[in-house]
Coordinates of C-alpha atoms and ligand atoms in Angstrom, one line a residue:
M1 CA 0.0 0.0 0.0
C2 CA 1.3 3.6 0.5
G3 CA 5.0 4.0 1.0
I4 CA 7.0 6.4 3.3
V5 CA 10.7 7.3 3.1
G6 CA 12.4 10.0 5.3
Y7 CA 16.0 11.0 5.7
V8 CA 18.0 13.3 7.9
G9 CA 21.8 13.3 7.7
T10 CA 24.7 14.9 5.9
R11 CA 24.1 13.8 2.3
P12 CA 21.9 15.6 -0.3
V13 CA 18.4 14.2 0.4
V14 CA 16.5 14.2 -2.8
D15 CA 18.2 11.3 -4.6
I16 CA 18.1 9.3 -1.4
L17 CA 14.3 9.8 -1.1
V18 CA 13.6 9.2 -4.8
N19 CA 15.6 6.0 -4.8
G20 CA 13.8 4.9 -1.6
L21 CA 10.5 5.5 -3.3
R22 CA 11.6 3.3 -6.2
R23 CA 12.3 0.5 -3.8
L24 CA 8.8 0.8 -2.5
E25 CA 7.1 1.0 -5.9
Y26 CA 6.2 -2.7 -5.7
R27 CA 3.7 -1.9 -2.9
G28 CA 1.4 -0.3 -5.5
Y29 CA 0.5 3.4 -5.7
D30 CA -1.0 6.0 -8.0
S31 CA 0.8 9.2 -7.1
A32 CA 4.0 10.3 -5.4
G33 CA 5.4 13.4 -3.7
I34 CA 8.4 14.7 -1.8
A35 CA 9.1 17.5 0.7
F36 CA 12.7 18.7 1.5
C37 CA 14.1 21.4 3.6
T38 CA 16.2 24.2 2.0
P39 CA 17.6 27.3 3.6
T40 CA 14.7 29.2 2.3
G41 CA 12.0 26.9 3.5
L42 CA 10.3 23.6 2.5
R43 CA 10.0 22.6 -1.2
I44 CA 7.1 20.4 -2.0
V45 CA 6.9 18.6 -5.4
K46 CA 4.0 16.1 -6.1
E47 CA 2.9 14.3 -9.2
V48 CA 0.2 11.8 -10.3
G49 CA 1.6 8.5 -11.7
K50 CA 4.9 6.8 -11.3
V51 CA 8.1 7.8 -9.4
A52 CA 9.8 8.4 -12.7
Q53 CA 7.3 11.2 -13.4
L54 CA 7.9 12.8 -10.0
E55 CA 11.7 12.6 -10.8
K56 CA 11.1 14.4 -14.1
K57 CA 9.1 17.1 -12.4
L58 CA 11.8 17.5 -9.8
I59 CA 14.3 18.3 -12.5
E60 CA 11.9 20.8 -14.1
V61 CA 10.8 22.7 -11.0
T62 CA 13.8 22.7 -8.6
T63 CA 17.4 23.8 -9.1
E64 CA 20.6 21.7 -8.5
A65 CA 21.7 24.2 -5.8
E66 CA 18.4 23.8 -4.0
Q67 CA 18.7 20.0 -4.1
A68 CA 22.3 20.1 -3.0
S69 CA 21.4 22.2 0.1
A70 CA 18.8 19.9 1.4
H71 CA 19.7 17.2 4.0
L72 CA 16.3 16.6 5.5
G73 CA 13.2 15.4 3.7
I74 CA 10.2 13.0 3.5
A75 CA 8.6 11.3 0.5
H76 CA 5.5 9.2 -0.2
T77 CA 3.8 7.0 -2.7
R78 CA 0.0 7.2 -2.3
W79 CA -2.5 4.5 -3.0
A80 CA -5.8 6.4 -3.0
T81 CA -8.3 5.8 -0.2
H82 CA -9.9 9.2 0.5
G83 CA -10.1 11.2 -2.7
L84 CA -9.0 10.6 -6.3
P85 CA -5.4 10.1 -7.3
T86 CA -4.7 13.8 -8.0
E87 CA -1.7 16.1 -7.3
A88 CA -3.7 17.9 -4.6
N89 CA -4.5 14.6 -2.8
A90 CA -0.9 13.3 -3.1
H91 CA 1.3 13.6 0.0
P92 CA 3.1 15.4 1.6
H93 CA 0.4 17.6 2.9
V94 CA 1.4 20.9 4.3
T95 CA 0.0 23.5 6.7
R96 CA -1.2 26.7 5.1
C97 CA 1.9 28.7 5.7
G98 CA 3.9 25.8 4.2
E99 CA 6.1 25.4 7.2
L100 CA 5.2 21.9 8.1
A101 CA 4.9 18.8 5.9
L102 CA 3.4 15.4 6.7
V103 CA 3.3 12.0 4.9
H104 CA 0.9 9.4 6.2
N105 CA 0.0 5.7 5.7
G106 CA -3.2 4.4 7.2
I107 CA -6.6 6.0 7.7
I108 CA -7.6 8.8 10.1
E109 CA -11.2 7.7 10.9
N110 CA -12.4 10.9 12.6
Y111 CA -10.9 13.2 10.0
A112 CA -14.3 14.6 9.0
S113 CA -15.0 16.0 12.5
I114 CA -11.3 17.3 12.8
R115 CA -11.7 19.0 9.5
K116 CA -15.0 20.6 10.4
Q117 CA -13.6 22.0 13.6
L118 CA -10.5 23.4 11.9
E119 CA -12.5 24.9 9.1
S120 CA -14.7 26.6 11.6
H121 CA -11.6 28.3 12.9
G122 CA -10.6 29.4 9.4
T123 CA -8.3 26.7 8.2
V124 CA -8.5 26.2 4.4
F125 CA -8.2 22.7 3.0
C126 CA -6.7 21.9 -0.4
S127 CA -7.4 18.2 -0.7
Q128 CA -10.1 15.6 0.0
T129 CA -7.8 13.5 2.1
D130 CA -8.0 12.4 5.7
T131 CA -4.3 13.1 6.0
E132 CA -4.6 16.8 5.5
A133 CA -6.8 17.1 8.6
L134 CA -3.9 15.6 10.6
A135 CA -1.4 18.0 9.1
H136 CA -3.4 21.0 10.0
L137 CA -4.1 19.6 13.5
I138 CA -0.4 19.3 14.1
G139 CA 0.0 22.9 12.8
A140 CA -2.6 24.1 15.2
Y141 CA -0.8 22.5 18.2
Y142 CA 2.6 23.7 17.1
K143 CA 4.1 26.2 19.5
G144 CA 7.8 25.7 18.7
D145 CA 8.2 22.0 19.8
L146 CA 7.5 19.7 16.8
L147 CA 7.5 16.5 18.9
A148 CA 5.0 17.9 21.4
A149 CA 2.7 19.2 18.6
V150 CA 2.7 15.8 16.9
S151 CA 2.0 14.0 20.2
Q152 CA -0.9 16.2 21.1
A153 CA -2.4 15.9 17.6
L154 CA -2.1 12.1 17.6
K155 CA -3.9 11.9 20.9
K156 CA -6.9 13.4 19.1
V157 CA -7.0 11.1 16.2
E158 CA -8.8 7.7 15.8
G159 CA -7.6 5.2 13.2
T160 CA -4.3 4.0 12.0
Y161 CA -1.1 5.8 11.0
G162 CA 2.5 5.6 10.1
I163 CA 3.7 9.2 9.7
A164 CA 6.7 11.3 9.2
V165 CA 6.7 15.1 9.8
I166 CA 9.2 17.8 9.1
S167 CA 9.2 21.5 9.6
A168 CA 11.2 24.4 8.0
R169 CA 11.8 25.6 11.5
H170 CA 13.6 22.4 12.5
P171 CA 16.0 21.7 9.6
K172 CA 17.8 18.9 11.5
E173 CA 14.9 16.8 12.8
M174 CA 12.0 14.7 11.8
V175 CA 9.1 13.3 13.9
V176 CA 7.7 9.9 13.1
A177 CA 5.0 7.8 14.8
R178 CA 3.1 4.6 14.2
K179 CA -0.2 2.9 15.1
G180 CA -1.3 0.1 12.9
S181 CA 0.9 1.0 10.0
P182 CA 4.6 -0.2 9.9
L183 CA 7.5 2.1 10.2
V184 CA 11.2 1.2 10.4
I185 CA 14.1 3.4 11.4
G186 CA 17.5 2.7 9.8
V187 CA 20.4 3.9 11.9
G188 CA 23.4 4.9 9.8
D189 CA 26.7 6.7 10.3
Q190 CA 25.7 10.4 10.8
E191 CA 22.3 9.7 9.1
T192 CA 19.0 8.2 9.9
I193 CA 16.6 6.8 7.3
V194 CA 12.9 6.1 8.0
A195 CA 10.7 3.9 5.8
S196 CA 7.5 1.9 5.8
D197 CA 9.5 -1.1 4.7
V198 CA 13.1 -2.1 5.2
S199 CA 13.7 -2.5 1.4
A200 CA 14.1 1.3 1.2
I201 CA 16.7 1.2 4.0
V202 CA 19.0 -1.8 3.4
S203 CA 21.1 0.0 0.7
H204 CA 22.1 2.5 3.5
T205 CA 22.3 0.5 6.7
R206 CA 21.4 -2.9 8.0
Q207 CA 20.8 -1.7 11.6
V208 CA 17.1 -1.1 12.0
I209 CA 14.7 -0.4 14.8
Y210 CA 11.0 -1.5 14.4
L211 CA 8.7 1.1 15.9
Q212 CA 5.8 -0.4 17.9
D213 CA 2.2 0.8 17.9
G214 CA 1.9 3.9 20.1
D215 CA 5.6 4.9 19.6
I216 CA 6.6 8.4 18.6
A217 CA 10.2 9.3 17.8
L218 CA 12.3 12.3 17.4
I219 CA 14.8 11.6 14.6
T220 CA 18.1 13.4 14.1
E221 CA 21.2 12.3 12.2
E222 CA 22.4 10.7 15.5
G223 CA 19.4 8.3 15.5
P224 CA 16.0 8.2 17.2
Q225 CA 14.8 9.0 20.7
I226 CA 11.6 7.0 21.2
Y227 CA 8.7 7.9 23.5
T228 CA 5.1 7.0 24.2
L229 CA 2.5 9.7 23.3
D230 CA 2.6 10.5 27.0
N231 CA 6.2 11.4 26.7
A232 CA 7.7 8.4 28.5
S233 CA 11.0 7.3 27.0
V234 CA 11.0 3.7 25.6
H235 CA 13.7 1.5 24.4
R236 CA 13.4 -0.5 21.2
P237 CA 16.2 -3.0 20.3
V238 CA 18.3 -2.6 17.2
A239 CA 17.9 -5.5 14.8
I240 CA 20.2 -6.5 11.9
V241 CA 18.6 -7.0 8.5
E242 CA 20.0 -10.2 7.1
W243 CA 19.0 -10.2 3.4
E244 CA 21.2 -8.8 0.7
I245 CA 20.1 -5.8 -1.3
G246 CA 20.3 -7.9 -4.5
A247 CA 17.5 -10.0 -3.1
A248 CA 15.2 -7.1 -3.8
E249 CA 16.4 -6.5 -7.3
K250 CA 15.3 -8.2 -10.5
G251 CA 18.7 -9.9 -11.2
G252 CA 18.3 -10.0 -15.0
Y253 CA 14.6 -11.2 -15.0
E254 CA 12.1 -9.1 -16.9
H255 CA 9.8 -8.9 -13.8
F256 CA 10.1 -9.5 -10.1
M257 CA 7.2 -12.0 -10.4
L258 CA 9.2 -14.2 -12.9
K259 CA 12.3 -13.9 -10.7
E260 CA 10.4 -15.0 -7.7
I261 CA 8.8 -17.9 -9.5
F262 CA 12.2 -19.1 -10.5
E263 CA 13.6 -18.5 -7.1
Q264 CA 11.3 -21.1 -5.6
P265 CA 13.7 -24.1 -5.4
Q266 CA 16.1 -21.9 -3.4
A267 CA 13.4 -20.2 -1.3
L268 CA 11.9 -23.5 -0.4
Q269 CA 15.3 -25.0 0.4
N270 CA 15.7 -22.1 2.8
A271 CA 12.2 -22.7 4.3
I272 CA 13.0 -26.3 4.9
R273 CA 16.7 -26.1 6.0
G274 CA 17.4 -27.3 9.5
R275 CA 13.7 -28.1 10.1
L276 CA 13.5 -31.8 9.4
D277 CA 14.5 -34.2 12.2
I278 CA 15.4 -37.4 10.4
S279 CA 16.2 -39.3 13.6
L280 CA 12.7 -38.7 15.1
G281 CA 10.8 -38.3 11.9
T282 CA 9.4 -35.0 12.8
A283 CA 9.9 -31.2 12.2
I284 CA 11.9 -28.8 14.3
L285 CA 9.9 -25.6 14.6
S286 CA 11.5 -23.9 17.6
G287 CA 9.7 -20.5 17.1
L288 CA 6.5 -22.2 18.0
N289 CA 7.7 -22.5 21.5
M290 CA 5.4 -25.5 22.3
N291 CA 6.5 -28.9 23.5
P292 CA 4.9 -32.1 22.3
R293 CA 2.6 -32.3 25.3
E294 CA 1.3 -28.8 24.6
L295 CA 0.9 -29.5 20.9
A296 CA -1.0 -32.7 21.6
A297 CA -3.4 -30.7 23.8
V298 CA -4.5 -28.6 20.8
Q299 CA -8.0 -29.6 19.8
R300 CA -8.7 -27.4 16.9
L301 CA -6.8 -25.2 14.4
I302 CA -8.1 -22.0 13.0
I303 CA -6.2 -20.5 10.1
V304 CA -6.8 -16.8 9.5
A305 CA -5.5 -15.1 6.3
C306 CA -6.5 -13.2 3.2
G307 CA -6.0 -13.7 -0.5
T308 CA -3.2 -16.1 -1.5
S309 CA -2.4 -16.7 2.1
L310 CA -6.0 -17.8 2.7
H311 CA -5.6 -20.3 -0.2
A312 CA -2.5 -21.7 1.4
G313 CA -4.5 -21.9 4.7
M314 CA -7.2 -23.9 2.8
V315 CA -4.6 -26.4 1.7
G316 CA -3.6 -26.5 5.4
K317 CA -7.0 -27.9 6.3
Y318 CA -6.3 -31.0 4.2
L319 CA -2.8 -31.3 5.7
F320 CA -3.8 -31.0 9.4
E321 CA -6.9 -33.1 9.1
G322 CA -5.2 -35.8 6.9
L323 CA -1.9 -36.0 8.9
A324 CA -2.8 -35.0 12.4
S325 CA -6.6 -35.7 12.6
L326 CA -6.9 -32.2 13.8
P327 CA -10.2 -30.3 12.9
T328 CA -9.1 -27.2 11.0
D329 CA -11.1 -24.2 9.9
P330 CA -9.5 -21.7 7.4
E331 CA -11.2 -18.3 7.8
Q332 CA -11.0 -15.1 5.8
A333 CA -9.5 -12.8 8.4
A334 CA -11.9 -9.9 8.0
E335 CA -14.9 -12.2 8.4
F336 CA -13.4 -14.0 11.3
R337 CA -12.7 -10.9 13.3
Y338 CA -16.2 -9.6 13.1
C339 CA -18.0 -12.9 13.8
N340 CA -17.3 -12.9 17.5
P341 CA -15.4 -16.2 17.2
I342 CA -15.7 -18.9 19.8
L343 CA -12.2 -19.6 21.0
G344 CA -10.5 -21.1 24.0
P345 CA -7.1 -22.2 25.3
N346 CA -7.1 -25.5 23.4
E347 CA -7.5 -23.8 20.1
L348 CA -4.5 -22.7 18.1
V349 CA -5.0 -19.8 15.7
V350 CA -2.5 -19.7 12.9
A351 CA -2.1 -16.3 11.2
L352 CA -0.7 -16.7 7.7
S353 CA 0.7 -13.6 6.1
Q354 CA 3.6 -13.0 3.7
S355 CA 4.0 -9.3 4.8
G356 CA 2.9 -9.8 8.4
E357 CA 1.2 -6.4 8.1
T358 CA -2.2 -7.2 6.5
A359 CA -4.7 -5.2 8.6
D360 CA -7.5 -7.8 8.7
T361 CA -5.1 -10.6 9.6
L362 CA -3.5 -8.5 12.3
A363 CA -6.9 -7.6 13.8
A364 CA -7.8 -11.4 13.8
V365 CA -4.6 -12.1 15.7
R366 CA -5.6 -9.4 18.3
E367 CA -9.1 -10.7 18.6
S368 CA -7.8 -14.3 19.1
I369 CA -5.4 -13.1 21.8
Q370 CA -8.3 -11.4 23.6
K371 CA -10.3 -14.6 23.5
G372 CA -7.5 -16.5 25.2
A373 CA -6.5 -18.7 22.2
L374 CA -3.0 -19.8 21.4
V375 CA -1.8 -17.8 18.5
A376 CA 1.1 -18.4 16.1
G377 CA 2.2 -16.2 13.2
L378 CA 3.5 -17.7 9.9
C379 CA 5.0 -14.7 8.2
N380 CA 7.7 -14.1 5.7
V381 CA 8.8 -10.6 6.8
V382 CA 11.0 -10.8 9.8
G383 CA 10.0 -8.4 12.6
S384 CA 6.6 -7.7 11.0
T385 CA 3.7 -6.7 13.3
I386 CA 1.9 -10.0 13.1
A387 CA 5.1 -12.0 13.8
R388 CA 5.8 -9.8 16.8
E389 CA 2.3 -9.7 18.2
A390 CA 1.5 -13.4 17.8
G391 CA 4.5 -14.0 20.1
R392 CA 5.2 -17.4 18.6
G393 CA 5.5 -18.6 15.1
I394 CA 7.4 -19.8 12.1
Y395 CA 9.2 -17.6 9.6
L396 CA 8.9 -18.7 5.9
H397 CA 12.5 -17.7 5.1
A398 CA 11.4 -17.3 1.4
G399 CA 13.3 -14.0 1.0
P400 CA 11.8 -10.6 0.1
E401 CA 8.7 -10.9 -2.2
I402 CA 8.4 -7.8 -4.3
G403 CA 5.9 -8.7 -7.1
V404 CA 2.4 -7.8 -6.0
A405 CA 1.3 -11.3 -7.1
S406 CA 2.3 -13.6 -4.4
T407 CA 4.2 -16.7 -5.6
K408 CA 7.1 -18.0 -3.5
A409 CA 5.3 -17.0 -0.4
F410 CA 2.4 -19.4 -1.3
T411 CA 4.6 -22.4 -1.9
A412 CA 6.7 -21.6 1.2
Q413 CA 3.5 -21.3 3.3
V414 CA 2.2 -24.6 2.1
T415 CA 5.6 -26.2 2.8
V416 CA 5.8 -24.7 6.3
L417 CA 2.2 -25.8 7.0
L418 CA 3.2 -29.3 5.9
M419 CA 6.1 -29.3 8.4
L420 CA 3.7 -28.1 11.1
A421 CA 1.2 -30.8 10.2
L422 CA 4.1 -33.4 10.4
K423 CA 4.9 -32.1 13.9
L424 CA 1.3 -32.1 15.1
G425 CA 0.8 -35.5 13.4
R426 CA 3.8 -37.0 15.3
C427 CA 2.3 -35.8 18.6
R428 CA -0.9 -37.7 17.7
R429 CA -1.1 -40.6 15.3
L430 CA 1.9 -40.7 12.9
S431 CA 4.5 -43.4 13.5
R432 CA 8.2 -42.6 13.3
E433 CA 8.3 -44.4 9.9
E434 CA 5.4 -42.3 8.6
G435 CA 7.0 -39.2 9.9
L436 CA 10.3 -40.1 8.2
S437 CA 8.6 -40.8 4.9
L438 CA 7.0 -37.4 5.1
C439 CA 10.3 -35.8 5.9
Q440 CA 11.6 -37.3 2.6
E441 CA 8.6 -35.9 0.7
I442 CA 9.2 -32.5 2.1
A443 CA 13.0 -32.6 1.3
A444 CA 12.2 -33.5 -2.3
I445 CA 10.0 -30.4 -2.9
P446 CA 12.8 -28.1 -4.3
T447 CA 13.8 -30.7 -6.8
L448 CA 10.1 -31.2 -7.9
I449 CA 9.8 -27.4 -8.4
E450 CA 12.9 -27.4 -10.6
I451 CA 11.3 -30.0 -12.8
V452 CA 8.2 -27.8 -13.2
L453 CA 10.3 -24.8 -14.0
K454 CA 11.9 -26.7 -16.9
Q455 CA 8.4 -26.6 -18.4
A456 CA 8.4 -22.8 -18.7
P457 CA 8.9 -22.7 -22.5
C458 CA 6.0 -25.1 -23.1
I459 CA 3.8 -23.3 -20.6
E460 CA 4.6 -20.0 -22.4
K461 CA 3.4 -21.5 -25.7
I462 CA 0.2 -22.7 -24.2
A463 CA -0.3 -19.3 -22.5
A464 CA 0.1 -17.5 -25.8
K465 CA -2.8 -19.6 -27.2
Y466 CA -5.2 -18.5 -24.4
A467 CA -4.0 -14.9 -24.0
T468 CA -7.1 -13.4 -25.7
V469 CA -9.8 -15.2 -23.8
K470 CA -12.2 -13.2 -21.6
N471 CA -13.0 -15.9 -19.0
A472 CA -11.5 -19.0 -17.6
F473 CA -12.4 -21.6 -15.0
F474 CA -9.9 -23.5 -12.8
I475 CA -11.1 -26.8 -11.4
G476 CA -9.7 -29.1 -8.8
R477 CA -10.8 -31.6 -6.2
G478 CA -9.8 -32.1 -2.6
I479 CA -6.4 -30.7 -1.7
L480 CA -6.2 -29.3 -5.3
Y481 CA -9.3 -27.2 -4.9
P482 CA -7.5 -24.3 -3.1
T483 CA -4.8 -24.5 -5.7
A484 CA -7.5 -24.0 -8.4
L485 CA -8.6 -20.9 -6.5
E486 CA -5.0 -19.7 -6.3
G487 CA -4.5 -20.3 -10.1
A488 CA -7.6 -18.3 -10.8
L489 CA -6.5 -15.5 -8.5
K490 CA -3.1 -15.3 -10.1
L491 CA -4.6 -15.1 -13.6
K492 CA -7.2 -12.5 -12.8
E493 CA -4.9 -10.2 -10.8
I494 CA -2.2 -9.8 -13.3
S495 CA -3.9 -10.4 -16.7
Y496 CA -7.3 -8.9 -15.9
I497 CA -9.0 -12.0 -17.4
H498 CA -12.1 -13.0 -15.5
A499 CA -11.2 -16.3 -13.8
E500 CA -12.8 -18.4 -11.1
G501 CA -11.8 -21.4 -9.2
Y502 CA -14.3 -24.2 -8.5
Q503 CA -14.5 -27.6 -7.0
A504 CA -14.5 -29.8 -10.1
A505 CA -17.9 -31.3 -9.1
E506 CA -19.5 -27.9 -8.6
L507 CA -19.5 -26.8 -12.2
K508 CA -22.6 -28.7 -13.2
H509 CA -24.6 -27.0 -10.4
G510 CA -24.6 -23.8 -12.3
P511 CA -21.4 -22.4 -13.7
I512 CA -21.2 -25.0 -16.6
T513 CA -24.0 -22.9 -18.3
L514 CA -21.3 -20.4 -19.2
L515 CA -19.0 -22.8 -21.1
D516 CA -18.5 -22.7 -24.8
E517 CA -15.6 -22.9 -27.3
H518 CA -14.3 -19.5 -26.1
F519 CA -14.3 -20.3 -22.4
P520 CA -11.3 -22.6 -21.4
V521 CA -11.2 -24.8 -18.3
I522 CA -7.9 -25.3 -16.6
A523 CA -8.2 -28.7 -15.0
L524 CA -5.9 -30.0 -12.2
L525 CA -5.7 -33.6 -13.2
N526 CA -2.7 -34.7 -11.1
D527 CA -2.6 -38.4 -10.6
I528 CA -3.6 -38.5 -7.0
P529 CA -6.9 -39.9 -5.5
G530 CA -9.9 -38.1 -7.0
K531 CA -8.3 -37.8 -10.5
E532 CA -10.8 -40.3 -12.0
K533 CA -13.7 -38.2 -10.8
T534 CA -12.2 -35.0 -12.1
L535 CA -11.7 -36.7 -15.5
G536 CA -15.4 -37.2 -15.6
N537 CA -16.0 -33.5 -14.9
V538 CA -13.6 -32.6 -17.7
Q539 CA -15.6 -34.7 -20.1
E540 CA -18.7 -32.7 -19.1
C541 CA -16.9 -29.5 -20.0
R542 CA -15.6 -31.0 -23.3
A543 CA -19.2 -31.8 -24.2
R544 CA -19.9 -28.1 -23.9
K545 CA -17.0 -27.4 -26.3
A546 CA -14.8 -25.8 -23.6
P547 CA -11.1 -26.0 -24.5
I548 CA -9.3 -28.0 -21.7
V549 CA -5.8 -27.1 -20.4
G550 CA -4.9 -30.1 -18.2
L551 CA -2.2 -30.2 -15.5
V552 CA -1.3 -33.8 -15.8
T553 CA 1.2 -36.1 -14.1
E554 CA 4.0 -37.0 -16.5
G555 CA 3.2 -40.2 -18.5
D556 CA -0.5 -40.2 -17.6
H557 CA -1.9 -40.8 -21.1
E558 CA -5.4 -41.4 -19.9
A559 CA -5.5 -37.8 -18.6
E560 CA -3.6 -36.3 -21.6
Q561 CA -6.2 -37.7 -23.9
V562 CA -9.1 -35.5 -22.6
C563 CA -7.0 -32.3 -22.9
D564 CA -6.5 -29.9 -25.7
D565 CA -3.2 -28.7 -24.1
V566 CA -1.2 -30.4 -21.5
I567 CA 1.1 -29.0 -18.8
S568 CA 3.2 -31.9 -17.5
L569 CA 3.9 -32.2 -13.8
P570 CA 6.3 -34.5 -12.0
R571 CA 4.7 -37.3 -9.9
T572 CA 4.1 -36.3 -6.3
T573 CA 2.2 -37.5 -3.3
V574 CA -1.1 -36.0 -2.3
Y575 CA 0.5 -33.6 0.2
T576 CA 3.1 -32.1 -2.2
A577 CA 0.8 -31.9 -5.2
P578 CA -0.5 -28.3 -4.4
V579 CA 3.1 -26.9 -4.4
V580 CA 4.2 -28.2 -7.8
T581 CA 0.8 -27.4 -9.4
A582 CA 0.8 -23.8 -8.1
V583 CA 4.2 -23.2 -9.7
A584 CA 2.9 -24.3 -13.1
L585 CA -0.2 -22.1 -12.6
Q586 CA 2.0 -19.1 -11.7
L587 CA 4.0 -19.5 -14.9
F588 CA 0.7 -19.8 -16.9
A589 CA -0.7 -16.6 -15.4
Y590 CA 2.6 -14.8 -15.9
Y591 CA 3.0 -15.7 -19.6
V592 CA -0.7 -14.9 -20.3
A593 CA -0.3 -11.5 -18.7
R594 CA 3.0 -10.9 -20.5
A595 CA 1.4 -11.8 -23.9
R596 CA -1.3 -9.2 -23.1
G597 CA 1.2 -6.5 -22.3
C598 CA 0.1 -6.1 -18.7
E599 CA 2.0 -4.3 -15.9
I600 CA 2.8 -7.5 -14.1
D601 CA 4.6 -6.4 -11.0
Q602 CA 2.2 -3.7 -10.1
P603 CA -1.3 -4.6 -11.4
R604 CA -3.8 -1.8 -11.5
N605 CA -5.7 -1.1 -8.2
L606 CA -3.7 -3.5 -6.2
A607 CA -1.2 -3.0 -3.4
K608 CA 1.4 -5.5 -2.1
S609 CA 0.6 -5.1 1.5
V610 CA -3.0 -4.2 2.4
T611 CA -2.7 -2.2 5.6
V612 CA -6.2 -0.8 5.6
E613 CA -9.3 -2.8 6.5
Ligands
LIG701 O1 0.9 -10.2 3.1 P1 -0.3 -11.2 3.1 O2 0.1 -12.6 2.8 O3 -1.1 -11.1 4.4 O4 -1.3 -10.6 1.9 C1 -2.5 -11.2 1.7 C2 -3.1 -10.8 0.4 O5 -3.3 -9.4 0.3 C3 -2.2 -11.3 -0.8 O6 -1.9 -12.6 -0.7 C4 -2.8 -10.9 -2.1 O7 -4.0 -11.7 -2.3 C5 -1.9 -11.1 -3.3 N1 -2.0 -10.0 -4.2 C6 -2.1 -12.3 -4.1 O8 -1.2 -12.5 -5.1

């Protein structure tokens, strides 16, 4: 969603901010802006569209001397919530005299009443945003102490925020604060960089401090001083970011999405490394912080997640029920949090989130903690809010995922859930031998993915054939049904083709009416139990002239015969089938979108991390 970068130090700030915004482009946005402090006051430049357009405008409207003189600044990429994507609505927002500038992620829920009150005292608003109300409120409280003014204003607002504020009167300081929207502080040598995401920081420093909800900080080139809104000093530890800057770059691939698809053997290797206990035939998941007795006492699992993570959670139901006989309910996080869930101490809520910042999943975590349930976070981003608040969990270790369409996070989530199912299964009914055999299946996953990736040229050809369709169904059965949903989501979000996933048997209860020779069905025909039945469903689709793209286990001629086009998959067990199938569907979606000339890494209207409800 929106991105924030801020800098105070000794180097010229403009390039640092613009490069930081570029690193955050993947989050999705529709306008961008920058404010920097010069000896003659704040300079504000905003533009609708991409960071490249903002950069062009900066060259047009500012001078080199102005840019060279500035060592303090803030910048923002906006994903519109309140008001259209226009220059006026873009951040930074400034107070009327132009002395103070603010960038904000999140939503100020009581902005309308704040605005009304300020307008009644003569404040003139220039935008339709909620953020401008906060900027003017800070301006109204300002009496020479920036930190105090921001604190006072934040006590009056309801909603969520990650903010950075600068003032022309304080050319060596910045104030930042967070509540419900991530903010990270990078501590460098005579410079401090602030961002909504570490990817904008790692090229400058690896030493970071994650602000917590309710924190406010005064930032200078020496680093941060962190307080509560009531002015009590607090200590937040310095963490070291482990991943290399190259991990967040395209490395020769045309898109991040393609790079991330091809990274999967390595990403999954990292997710699995050190977690399989061959002697006991179980998994080692120390972050869970639960011994076998505590794990055996869990009576029900609830998986809360959104989007692709929810699909991984739906696969999890088959894993936990099949391997650990543990009743499991995957729940869409937003629905879960508002349904007053019935939870207790024997229920384990697993929050699945690549970013660890998804607002609805975070709220579901908080509700579960309130209800006294055990909560575990399965996140990719280390130090993310869900990972921290859940208190226990398992990191995916898949490396940074930049493409808006989630790929390696899905396969890592399913693999980590499989390891968790193995561990829970061993505390219940799986023998050591069964556990050992599952360990071998899990260890083989990276190699199986490599085999699928070799199919890329063939998948590209098939994708070209279907690139002009308007609709598509993805069908699967049992453990492959959530994978069908995921295949449809991948296709629709990056190619803008209407696509839906169905249980194979469900088509004839209504959707089949839509099929004709222009409406392909992508059928998950892996040779695992249920395939024969799905073959029957495919015949029903063929009888309505629908072209069939079949994902078929290598050498399965019976399945090949019912398909117009075949994507060949390596033989797998039931439990590893979703991972290899998902990789093939990611490639299919990617090549269709590419053939259609779509903006693959930043699809329209989407954001990487959905930090609003
Ligand atoms: O970061 P999270 O895993 O919590 O994100 C959840 C969804 O927003 C995300 O999976 C989304 O559906 C992706 N665009 C799918 O590719």
